[in-house]
PDB file of C-alpha atoms in Angstrom:
ATOM      1  CA  MET A   1       0.000   0.000   0.000  1.00 46.00           C
ATOM      2  CA  ARG A   2       1.334   3.436  -0.924  1.00 45.00           C
ATOM      3  CA  ARG A   3       0.259   6.901   0.125  1.00 46.00           C
ATOM      4  CA  VAL A   4      -0.486   9.956  -2.030  1.00 41.00           C
ATOM      5  CA  TRP A   5      -0.050  13.431  -0.498  1.00 41.00           C
ATOM      6  CA  ILE A   6      -2.985  15.763  -1.014  1.00 38.00           C
ATOM      7  CA  GLY A   7      -2.424  19.113   0.570  1.00 39.00           C
ATOM      8  CA  LEU A   8      -1.832  18.447   4.252  1.00 38.00           C
ATOM      9  CA  CYS A   9      -3.804  15.162   4.399  1.00 41.00           C
ATOM     10  CA  THR A  10      -2.689  11.642   3.501  1.00 39.00           C
ATOM     11  CA  LEU A  11      -5.235   9.217   2.105  1.00 40.00           C
ATOM     12  CA  PRO A  12      -4.406   5.501   1.997  1.00 45.00           C
ATOM     13  CA  LEU A  13      -4.759   3.864  -1.451  1.00 43.00           C
ATOM     14  CA  LEU A  14      -5.809   0.218  -1.257  1.00 44.00           C
ATOM     15  CA  ALA A  15      -4.394  -2.317  -3.654  1.00 46.00           C
ATOM     16  CA  ALA A  16      -6.804  -4.245  -5.858  1.00 47.00           C
ATOM     17  CA  GLY A  17      -8.605  -6.956  -3.951  1.00 48.00           C
ATOM     18  CA  ALA A  18      -7.802  -5.423  -0.553  1.00 48.00           C
ATOM     19  CA  GLU A  19     -10.640  -5.348   1.968  1.00 53.00           C
ATOM     20  CA  ALA A  20     -12.066  -1.897   2.734  1.00 51.00           C
ATOM     21  CA  ALA A  21     -11.931  -0.649   6.320  1.00 49.00           C
ATOM     22  CA  PRO A  22     -15.283  -0.469   8.132  1.00 51.00           C
ATOM     23  CA  PRO A  23     -16.882   2.991   8.172  1.00 53.00           C
ATOM     24  CA  VAL A  24     -16.212   5.107  11.208  1.00 44.00           C
ATOM     25  CA  LYS A  25     -19.357   5.569  13.332  1.00 47.00           C
ATOM     26  CA  PRO A  26     -20.022   9.277  13.953  1.00 47.00           C
ATOM     27  CA  VAL A  27     -19.882  10.477  17.517  1.00 43.00           C
ATOM     28  CA  GLU A  28     -23.371  10.957  18.903  1.00 47.00           C
ATOM     29  CA  THR A  29     -24.132  14.406  20.273  1.00 44.00           C
ATOM     30  CA  THR A  30     -27.036  15.647  22.323  1.00 46.00           C
ATOM     31  CA  ASP A  31     -29.302  17.817  20.210  1.00 51.00           C
ATOM     32  CA  ARG A  32     -30.357  20.862  22.219  1.00 51.00           C
ATOM     33  CA  PHE A  33     -32.377  22.386  19.420  1.00 52.00           C
ATOM     34  CA  ASP A  34     -36.051  21.950  18.632  1.00 57.00           C
ATOM     35  CA  ALA A  35     -37.193  21.460  15.069  1.00 65.00           C
ATOM     36  CA  ALA A  36     -38.476  24.643  13.479  1.00 68.00           C
ATOM     37  CA  PRO A  37     -42.268  24.799  13.911  1.00 72.00           C
ATOM     38  CA  TRP A  38     -44.556  24.785  10.883  1.00 69.00           C
ATOM     39  CA  TRP A  39     -45.370  28.473  11.162  1.00 68.00           C
ATOM     40  CA  MET A  40     -41.718  29.401  10.495  1.00 71.00           C
ATOM     41  CA  GLU A  41     -41.818  28.264   6.868  1.00 75.00           C
ATOM     42  CA  ARG A  42     -41.732  31.943   5.921  1.00 80.00           C
ATOM     43  CA  ALA A  43     -40.910  35.227   7.642  1.00 86.00           C
ATOM     44  CA  VAL A  44     -43.003  35.628  10.779  1.00 87.00           C
ATOM     45  CA  LEU A  45     -43.145  37.745  13.911  1.00 89.00           C
ATOM     46  CA  PRO A  46     -43.934  35.787  17.098  1.00 90.00           C
ATOM     47  CA  GLN A  47     -45.199  38.284  19.654  1.00 93.00           C
ATOM     48  CA  THR A  48     -46.090  37.678  23.299  1.00 93.00           C
ATOM     49  CA  GLY A  49     -48.866  39.718  24.882  1.00 94.00           C
ATOM     50  CA  TYR A  50     -49.239  40.198  28.617  1.00 94.00           C
ATOM     51  CA  ALA A  51     -52.132  40.892  30.952  1.00 94.00           C
ATOM     52  CA  GLU A  52     -52.103  41.291  34.717  1.00 93.00           C
ATOM     53  CA  THR A  53     -54.593  42.093  37.451  1.00 93.00           C
ATOM     54  CA  GLU A  54     -55.101  41.735  41.194  1.00 93.00           C
ATOM     55  CA  VAL A  55     -57.971  39.627  42.482  1.00 92.00           C
ATOM     56  CA  GLU A  56     -59.244  39.046  45.985  1.00 92.00           C
ATOM     57  CA  ALA A  57     -59.017  35.505  47.355  1.00 93.00           C
ATOM     58  CA  ASN A  58     -62.211  33.496  46.884  1.00 93.00           C
ATOM     59  CA  ARG A  59     -61.409  30.453  49.054  1.00 94.00           C
ATOM     60  CA  ALA A  60     -60.779  30.246  52.808  1.00 95.00           C
ATOM     61  CA  THR A  61     -60.075  27.098  54.804  1.00 94.00           C
ATOM     62  CA  PHE A  62     -59.467  26.400  58.469  1.00 95.00           C
ATOM     63  CA  ALA A  63     -59.903  23.549  60.946  1.00 95.00           C
ATOM     64  CA  ALA A  64     -61.221  23.194  64.488  1.00 95.00           C
ATOM     65  CA  ARG A  65     -60.458  20.268  66.771  1.00 95.00           C
ATOM     66  CA  PHE A  66     -62.556  18.791  69.560  1.00 94.00           C
ATOM     67  CA  LYS A  67     -61.091  16.295  72.016  1.00 93.00           C
ATOM     68  CA  GLY A  68     -62.660  13.551  74.100  1.00 92.00           C
ATOM     69  CA  THR A  69     -61.325  11.073  76.657  1.00 91.00           C
ATOM     70  CA  GLY A  70     -62.804   7.755  77.763  1.00 91.00           C
ATOM     71  CA  LYS A  71     -62.090   4.273  78.993  1.00 91.00           C
ATOM     72  CA  THR A  72     -62.863   2.941  75.545  1.00 90.00           C
ATOM     73  CA  ALA A  73     -62.281   4.340  72.063  1.00 90.00           C
ATOM     74  CA  SER A  74     -66.016   4.607  71.349  1.00 90.00           C
ATOM     75  CA  GLU A  75     -66.591   6.501  74.590  1.00 92.00           C
ATOM     76  CA  ALA A  76     -63.838   8.986  73.705  1.00 90.00           C
ATOM     77  CA  GLN A  77     -65.347   9.449  70.238  1.00 91.00           C
ATOM     78  CA  ARG A  78     -68.821  10.062  71.626  1.00 91.00           C
ATOM     79  CA  GLN A  79     -67.464  12.706  73.967  1.00 91.00           C
ATOM     80  CA  ALA A  80     -65.693  14.525  71.134  1.00 91.00           C
ATOM     81  CA  VAL A  81     -68.787  14.361  68.914  1.00 91.00           C
ATOM     82  CA  ALA A  82     -71.015  15.675  71.717  1.00 91.00           C
ATOM     83  CA  GLN A  83     -68.943  18.863  71.875  1.00 90.00           C
ATOM     84  CA  ALA A  84     -69.169  19.498  68.128  1.00 90.00           C
ATOM     85  CA  GLU A  85     -72.649  18.261  67.182  1.00 89.00           C
ATOM     86  CA  THR A  86     -74.366  21.643  67.696  1.00 89.00           C
ATOM     87  CA  LEU A  87     -71.743  23.386  65.568  1.00 91.00           C
ATOM     88  CA  ILE A  88     -71.908  20.753  62.836  1.00 90.00           C
ATOM     89  CA  SER A  89     -75.697  21.096  62.734  1.00 89.00           C
ATOM     90  CA  ALA A  90     -75.408  24.883  62.397  1.00 89.00           C
ATOM     91  CA  LEU A  91     -72.826  24.666  59.594  1.00 91.00           C
ATOM     92  CA  ARG A  92     -74.866  22.148  57.622  1.00 89.00           C
ATOM     93  CA  GLN A  93     -77.734  24.624  57.467  1.00 89.00           C
ATOM     94  CA  ARG A  94     -75.580  26.872  55.278  1.00 90.00           C
ATOM     95  CA  PRO A  95     -75.747  26.439  51.475  1.00 91.00           C
ATOM     96  CA  ALA A  96     -73.284  23.877  50.155  1.00 88.00           C
ATOM     97  CA  GLU A  97     -72.052  26.317  47.490  1.00 91.00           C
ATOM     98  CA  ALA A  98     -71.023  28.737  50.259  1.00 93.00           C
ATOM     99  CA  VAL A  99     -69.663  26.447  52.994  1.00 94.00           C
ATOM    100  CA  ARG A 100     -68.391  22.889  52.851  1.00 94.00           C
ATOM    101  CA  VAL A 101     -67.618  20.836  55.944  1.00 93.00           C
ATOM    102  CA  ARG A 102     -65.894  17.511  56.424  1.00 92.00           C
ATOM    103  CA  THR A 103     -64.812  15.663  59.540  1.00 90.00           C
ATOM    104  CA  ASP A 104     -62.248  13.031  60.464  1.00 91.00           C
ATOM    105  CA  PHE A 105     -61.235  11.201  63.623  1.00 89.00           C
ATOM    106  CA  ALA A 106     -57.961  10.280  65.280  1.00 91.00           C
ATOM    107  CA  VAL A 107     -57.900   7.946  68.304  1.00 91.00           C
ATOM    108  CA  GLN A 108     -54.856   7.236  70.444  1.00 88.00           C
ATOM    109  CA  ALA A 109     -54.477   5.060  73.530  1.00 87.00           C
ATOM    110  CA  PHE A 110     -52.669   6.216  76.653  1.00 83.00           C
ATOM    111  CA  TYR A 111     -51.074   3.798  79.086  1.00 81.00           C
ATOM    112  CA  GLU A 112     -50.503   3.361  82.779  1.00 77.00           C
ATOM    113  CA  GLN A 113     -47.295   4.965  83.987  1.00 73.00           C
ATOM    114  CA  TYR A 114     -44.764   3.866  86.572  1.00 67.00           C
ATOM    115  CA  ARG A 115     -41.427   4.989  87.940  1.00 68.00           C
ATOM    116  CA  ASP A 116     -38.232   3.000  87.653  1.00 67.00           C
ATOM    117  CA  LYS A 117     -35.643   2.613  90.376  1.00 70.00           C
ATOM    118  CA  ASP A 118     -34.089   5.954  89.422  1.00 71.00           C
ATOM    119  CA  GLY A 119     -37.398   7.771  89.800  1.00 67.00           C
ATOM    120  CA  ARG A 120     -37.973   8.335  86.112  1.00 76.00           C
ATOM    121  CA  GLN A 121     -41.579   8.206  84.947  1.00 69.00           C
ATOM    122  CA  ILE A 122     -42.126   5.653  82.192  1.00 68.00           C
ATOM    123  CA  ALA A 123     -45.289   4.834  80.250  1.00 68.00           C
ATOM    124  CA  ASN A 124     -46.206   1.250  79.468  1.00 65.00           C
ATOM    125  CA  VAL A 125     -46.659   0.223  75.862  1.00 68.00           C
ATOM    126  CA  ARG A 126     -48.342  -3.111  76.522  1.00 67.00           C
ATOM    127  CA  GLY A 127     -51.887  -3.697  75.335  1.00 64.00           C
ATOM    128  CA  ASP A 128     -53.036  -4.914  78.736  1.00 68.00           C
ATOM    129  CA  LYS A 129     -51.829  -1.676  80.352  1.00 73.00           C
ATOM    130  CA  ILE A 130     -54.061   0.700  78.376  1.00 81.00           C
ATOM    131  CA  GLN A 131     -55.601   3.186  80.768  1.00 85.00           C
ATOM    132  CA  GLY A 132     -57.891   4.975  78.308  1.00 88.00           C
ATOM    133  CA  TYR A 133     -58.233   6.656  74.916  1.00 91.00           C
ATOM    134  CA  ASP A 134     -57.967  10.166  73.532  1.00 92.00           C
ATOM    135  CA  ALA A 135     -60.119  10.975  70.497  1.00 93.00           C
ATOM    136  CA  THR A 136     -59.759  14.057  68.305  1.00 93.00           C
ATOM    137  CA  LEU A 137     -62.556  15.150  66.002  1.00 94.00           C
ATOM    138  CA  THR A 138     -61.209  17.501  63.325  1.00 95.00           C
ATOM    139  CA  LEU A 139     -63.757  19.727  61.641  1.00 94.00           C
ATOM    140  CA  ARG A 140     -62.423  21.093  58.339  1.00 95.00           C
ATOM    141  CA  VAL A 141     -64.291  24.074  56.919  1.00 95.00           C
ATOM    142  CA  GLU A 142     -63.969  25.448  53.385  1.00 96.00           C
ATOM    143  CA  VAL A 143     -65.672  28.776  52.757  1.00 95.00           C
ATOM    144  CA  ARG A 144     -66.376  29.566  49.094  1.00 94.00           C
ATOM    145  CA  ASP A 145     -68.337  32.755  49.650  1.00 93.00           C
ATOM    146  CA  MET A 146     -66.211  35.423  51.308  1.00 92.00           C
ATOM    147  CA  ALA A 147     -69.352  37.275  52.396  1.00 91.00           C
ATOM    148  CA  VAL A 148     -70.053  34.572  55.003  1.00 91.00           C
ATOM    149  CA  LEU A 149     -66.469  33.968  56.119  1.00 92.00           C
ATOM    150  CA  GLU A 150     -66.581  36.205  59.203  1.00 89.00           C
ATOM    151  CA  PRO A 151     -69.854  34.840  60.634  1.00 89.00           C
ATOM    152  CA  ILE A 152     -68.803  31.246  59.933  1.00 91.00           C
ATOM    153  CA  TYR A 153     -65.450  31.720  61.641  1.00 91.00           C
ATOM    154  CA  ALA A 154     -67.139  33.411  64.594  1.00 88.00           C
ATOM    155  CA  LEU A 155     -69.631  30.548  64.801  1.00 90.00           C
ATOM    156  CA  VAL A 156     -66.814  28.001  65.045  1.00 91.00           C
ATOM    157  CA  LEU A 157     -65.069  30.037  67.758  1.00 89.00           C
ATOM    158  CA  ALA A 158     -68.339  30.320  69.685  1.00 87.00           C
ATOM    159  CA  ALA A 159     -68.401  26.519  70.007  1.00 89.00           C
ATOM    160  CA  ALA A 160     -65.186  26.840  72.090  1.00 88.00           C
ATOM    161  CA  PRO A 161     -63.106  24.078  70.487  1.00 92.00           C
ATOM    162  CA  PRO A 162     -59.766  23.398  72.224  1.00 91.00           C
ATOM    163  CA  GLN A 163     -57.916  24.313  69.041  1.00 91.00           C
ATOM    164  CA  VAL A 164     -58.725  26.436  65.980  1.00 92.00           C
ATOM    165  CA  ASP A 165     -56.300  26.869  63.081  1.00 90.00           C
ATOM    166  CA  ARG A 166     -55.643  30.183  61.403  1.00 89.00           C
ATOM    167  CA  VAL A 167     -57.485  30.918  58.175  1.00 92.00           C
ATOM    168  CA  ALA A 168     -55.675  29.968  54.967  1.00 93.00           C
ATOM    169  CA  PHE A 169     -56.701  31.904  51.859  1.00 94.00           C
ATOM    170  CA  ALA A 170     -56.452  30.856  48.218  1.00 93.00           C
ATOM    171  CA  LEU A 171     -57.586  32.008  44.792  1.00 93.00           C
ATOM    172  CA  GLN A 172     -59.346  29.778  42.271  1.00 91.00           C
ATOM    173  CA  PRO A 173     -59.648  31.817  39.047  1.00 91.00           C
ATOM    174  CA  ASP A 174     -62.923  31.267  37.214  1.00 90.00           C
ATOM    175  CA  ASN A 175     -63.418  31.045  33.461  1.00 91.00           C
ATOM    176  CA  ALA A 176     -64.667  34.629  33.207  1.00 93.00           C
ATOM    177  CA  LEU A 177     -61.416  35.939  34.662  1.00 93.00           C
ATOM    178  CA  ARG A 178     -59.323  33.698  32.409  1.00 91.00           C
ATOM    179  CA  ASP A 179     -61.191  34.784  29.285  1.00 92.00           C
ATOM    180  CA  ARG A 180     -60.931  38.477  30.153  1.00 94.00           C
ATOM    181  CA  LEU A 181     -57.179  38.283  30.740  1.00 94.00           C
ATOM    182  CA  ARG A 182     -56.571  36.236  27.584  1.00 93.00           C
ATOM    183  CA  ASN A 183     -58.407  38.820  25.505  1.00 94.00           C
ATOM    184  CA  GLU A 184     -56.388  41.611  27.095  1.00 96.00           C
ATOM    185  CA  ALA A 185     -53.151  39.696  26.456  1.00 95.00           C
ATOM    186  CA  THR A 186     -54.095  39.174  22.791  1.00 95.00           C
ATOM    187  CA  ARG A 187     -54.763  42.906  22.357  1.00 95.00           C
ATOM    188  CA  ASP A 188     -51.431  43.650  24.039  1.00 96.00           C
ATOM    189  CA  ALA A 189     -49.652  41.309  21.601  1.00 95.00           C
ATOM    190  CA  ALA A 190     -51.236  43.155  18.655  1.00 94.00           C
ATOM    191  CA  ALA A 191     -50.087  46.528  19.987  1.00 95.00           C
ATOM    192  CA  ARG A 192     -46.547  45.243  20.562  1.00 95.00           C
ATOM    193  CA  ALA A 193     -46.401  43.724  17.081  1.00 94.00           C
ATOM    194  CA  GLN A 194     -47.492  47.012  15.487  1.00 94.00           C
ATOM    195  CA  GLY A 195     -44.766  48.823  17.386  1.00 94.00           C
ATOM    196  CA  ALA A 196     -42.138  46.277  16.307  1.00 92.00           C
ATOM    197  CA  VAL A 197     -42.900  46.518  12.588  1.00 91.00           C
ATOM    198  CA  LYS A 198     -43.061  50.298  12.773  1.00 91.00           C
ATOM    199  CA  ALA A 199     -39.624  50.420  14.392  1.00 92.00           C
ATOM    200  CA  THR A 200     -38.092  48.047  11.828  1.00 88.00           C
ATOM    201  CA  GLY A 201     -39.852  49.360   8.727  1.00 89.00           C
ATOM    202  CA  SER A 202     -41.602  46.052   8.094  1.00 88.00           C
ATOM    203  CA  THR A 203     -45.229  45.410   7.230  1.00 91.00           C
ATOM    204  CA  LEU A 204     -47.429  43.233   9.379  1.00 92.00           C
ATOM    205  CA  GLY A 205     -49.344  40.474   7.602  1.00 91.00           C
ATOM    206  CA  GLY A 206     -52.114  38.163   8.746  1.00 92.00           C
ATOM    207  CA  ILE A 207     -52.192  36.018  11.855  1.00 92.00           C
ATOM    208  CA  ARG A 208     -50.741  32.536  11.516  1.00 90.00           C
ATOM    209  CA  LEU A 209     -51.264  31.286  15.052  1.00 90.00           C
ATOM    210  CA  ILE A 210     -52.789  32.315  18.393  1.00 92.00           C
ATOM    211  CA  ASP A 211     -51.516  30.259  21.326  1.00 91.00           C
ATOM    212  CA  PRO A 212     -53.245  31.094  24.642  1.00 89.00           C
ATOM    213  CA  SER A 213     -50.627  29.044  26.543  1.00 85.00           C
ATOM    214  CA  GLY A 214     -47.819  31.312  25.262  1.00 85.00           C
ATOM    215  CA  ARG A 215     -45.528  28.342  24.511  1.00 84.00           C
ATOM    216  CA  ALA A 216     -45.348  28.941  20.759  1.00 83.00           C
ATOM    217  CA  CYS A 217     -43.305  32.095  21.316  1.00 84.00           C
ATOM    218  CA  ARG A 218     -40.878  30.074  23.430  1.00 78.00           C
ATOM    219  CA  ALA A 219     -39.956  27.486  20.802  1.00 68.00           C
ATOM    220  CA  ASP A 220     -36.393  26.399  21.562  1.00 64.00           C
ATOM    221  CA  ILE A 221     -35.146  26.716  17.980  1.00 57.00           C
ATOM    222  CA  LEU A 222     -32.020  28.636  19.035  1.00 48.00           C
ATOM    223  CA  GLY A 223     -30.935  26.219  21.732  1.00 49.00           C
ATOM    224  CA  ARG A 224     -31.952  28.530  24.538  1.00 51.00           C
ATOM    225  CA  ARG A 225     -32.862  27.237  27.945  1.00 51.00           C
ATOM    226  CA  PRO A 226     -36.638  26.764  27.938  1.00 49.00           C
ATOM    227  CA  ASP A 227     -38.531  28.709  30.544  1.00 52.00           C
ATOM    228  CA  ALA A 228     -41.292  27.305  32.667  1.00 48.00           C
ATOM    229  CA  ASN A 229     -44.679  28.438  31.475  1.00 48.00           C
ATOM    230  CA  ALA A 230     -48.232  28.187  32.722  1.00 52.00           C
ATOM    231  CA  ASP A 231     -51.577  29.077  31.267  1.00 57.00           C
ATOM    232  CA  LEU A 232     -52.275  31.366  34.210  1.00 60.00           C
ATOM    233  CA  ALA A 233     -49.768  32.333  36.890  1.00 63.00           C
ATOM    234  CA  LEU A 234     -50.541  33.379  40.449  1.00 58.00           C
ATOM    235  CA  THR A 235     -47.934  35.225  42.453  1.00 58.00           C
ATOM    236  CA  GLY A 236     -47.781  35.413  46.222  1.00 52.00           C
ATOM    237  CA  GLN A 237     -50.551  37.002  48.159  1.00 49.00           C
ATOM    238  CA  ARG A 238     -50.268  40.723  48.656  1.00 46.00           C
ATOM    239  CA  VAL A 239     -51.846  40.905  52.106  1.00 41.00           C
ATOM    240  CA  GLU A 240     -50.898  38.660  54.993  1.00 40.00           C
ATOM    241  CA  TYR A 241     -53.525  37.829  57.569  1.00 39.00           C
ATOM    242  CA  LYS A 242     -52.582  36.671  61.044  1.00 40.00           C
ATOM    243  CA  GLY A 243     -55.322  34.760  62.799  1.00 42.00           C
ATOM    244  CA  PRO A 244     -56.194  34.930  66.463  1.00 43.00           C
ATOM    245  CA  PRO A 245     -54.197  32.843  68.914  1.00 41.00           C
ATOM    246  CA  GLN A 246     -55.293  29.271  69.420  1.00 43.00           C
ATOM    247  CA  MET A 247     -58.167  28.894  71.829  1.00 43.00           C
ATOM    248  CA  VAL A 248     -57.681  26.571  74.739  1.00 42.00           C
ATOM    249  CA  SER A 249     -60.719  25.488  76.692  1.00 44.00           C
ATOM    250  CA  GLY A 250     -61.583  22.329  78.505  1.00 46.00           C
ATOM    251  CA  PRO A 251     -64.221  19.927  77.204  1.00 47.00           C
ATOM    252  CA  SER A 252     -65.938  19.698  80.590  1.00 49.00           C
ATOM    253  CA  SER A 253     -68.819  22.070  79.845  1.00 58.00           C
ATOM    254  CA  PRO A 254     -71.638  20.757  77.599  1.00 60.00           C
ATOM    255  CA  PRO A 255     -72.096  22.337  74.160  1.00 61.00           C
ATOM    256  CA  PRO A 256     -74.496  25.306  74.079  1.00 64.00           C
ATOM    257  CA  PRO A 257     -77.814  25.083  72.250  1.00 69.00           C
ATOM    258  CA  LEU A 258     -77.921  26.301  68.686  1.00 66.00           C
ATOM    259  CA  TYR A 259     -79.589  29.642  69.477  1.00 59.00           C
ATOM    260  CA  GLN A 260     -76.951  30.404  72.142  1.00 63.00           C
ATOM    261  CA  LEU A 261     -74.194  29.468  69.716  1.00 65.00           C
ATOM    262  CA  GLU A 262     -75.560  31.845  67.065  1.00 66.00           C
ATOM    263  CA  ALA A 263     -75.926  34.687  69.599  1.00 64.00           C
ATOM    264  CA  ARG A 264     -72.421  34.182  70.945  1.00 64.00           C
ATOM    265  CA  ALA A 265     -71.007  34.234  67.403  1.00 63.00           C
ATOM    266  CA  ALA A 266     -72.807  37.504  66.603  1.00 62.00           C
ATOM    267  CA  GLU A 267     -71.240  39.172  69.644  1.00 61.00           C
ATOM    268  CA  ASN A 268     -67.705  37.971  68.909  1.00 61.00           C
ATOM    269  CA  ALA A 269     -67.111  38.460  65.192  1.00 60.00           C
ATOM    270  CA  PHE A 270     -63.522  38.422  63.912  1.00 63.00           C
ATOM    271  CA  ILE A 271     -62.539  40.554  60.943  1.00 66.00           C
ATOM    272  CA  GLN A 272     -61.244  38.392  58.105  1.00 72.00           C
ATOM    273  CA  THR A 273     -59.744  40.343  55.199  1.00 80.00           C
ATOM    274  CA  PRO A 274     -59.113  38.219  52.090  1.00 87.00           C
ATOM    275  CA  PRO A 275     -55.706  38.993  50.559  1.00 89.00           C
ATOM    276  CA  LEU A 276     -55.100  40.119  46.987  1.00 91.00           C
ATOM    277  CA  TYR A 277     -53.378  37.844  44.482  1.00 92.00           C
ATOM    278  CA  ARG A 278     -51.638  39.037  41.339  1.00 92.00           C
ATOM    279  CA  VAL A 279     -52.809  37.080  38.291  1.00 92.00           C
ATOM    280  CA  GLN A 280     -50.690  37.068  35.124  1.00 91.00           C
ATOM    281  CA  VAL A 281     -51.507  35.706  31.655  1.00 92.00           C
ATOM    282  CA  GLN A 282     -49.378  35.430  28.499  1.00 92.00           C
ATOM    283  CA  THR A 283     -50.671  34.854  24.970  1.00 93.00           C
ATOM    284  CA  CYS A 284     -48.530  34.215  21.879  1.00 93.00           C
ATOM    285  CA  VAL A 285     -49.680  35.579  18.498  1.00 94.00           C
ATOM    286  CA  VAL A 286     -47.634  34.729  15.380  1.00 93.00           C
ATOM    287  CA  TYR A 287     -47.930  37.238  12.509  1.00 93.00           C
ATOM    288  CA  ASP A 288     -46.764  37.022   8.907  1.00 91.00           C
ATOM    289  CA  LEU A 289     -44.234  39.629   7.801  1.00 89.00           C
ATOM    290  CA  LYS A 290     -44.477  41.247   4.374  1.00 84.00           C
TER     291      LYS A 290
END
């Protein structure tokens, strides 16, 4: 075999009948680029429009806990239920679209205790040393009408549960809000596109694509790091509410009648101010360029 010099490279020349070397397998590389989308077959202008507003929270949740103690688990449960039954009856009289209530139980045994030779107090863990049971009835309240939040919260406090959680607010955007912001974002995209073509001396053509999710304008055709995107984004709440301290009261007194519970709630209303949430929407509109 002899070699022929071509520029700076040497290529081996194989004699007749010599076996050819196997082809070299190309090195595989990770492709970081997306394929060009269909709407980029000709000159286009992808433009993102933005819309933003502040909306008051429309959901409020909190929990109240009632505790009972008895020699048996069923006795402890009955005691916990007896403390909350008037309140549960009052809450169930409210419309389901305004207030929703659910309950759950937790029961735990407690054992006889003794002291060891060093005087340390130790609790038994044997089944035959169970002294009694503690039952906790958790009442979870979801308020969907902010107009009734304050009286509902006051009603729960009037029942004097041993523990009441602070109110947690949230926003569930409805379809009307989504549609309004999408329309505003589309109009904003049109205004931005008109400004872009005016600044560059181009002419805006027809619309090729409207993407309410905004992802079309983030096509990763240049190998950029893709950004997280959502159809509708909620930022942190603008107003922080701090609830009252936890109530601590013994379960010894019987629950008040319903009319007393309602009267006590009316005298002891707590102000609950729903916070504001910032809602943001992006819409992608792809225009032809002339």
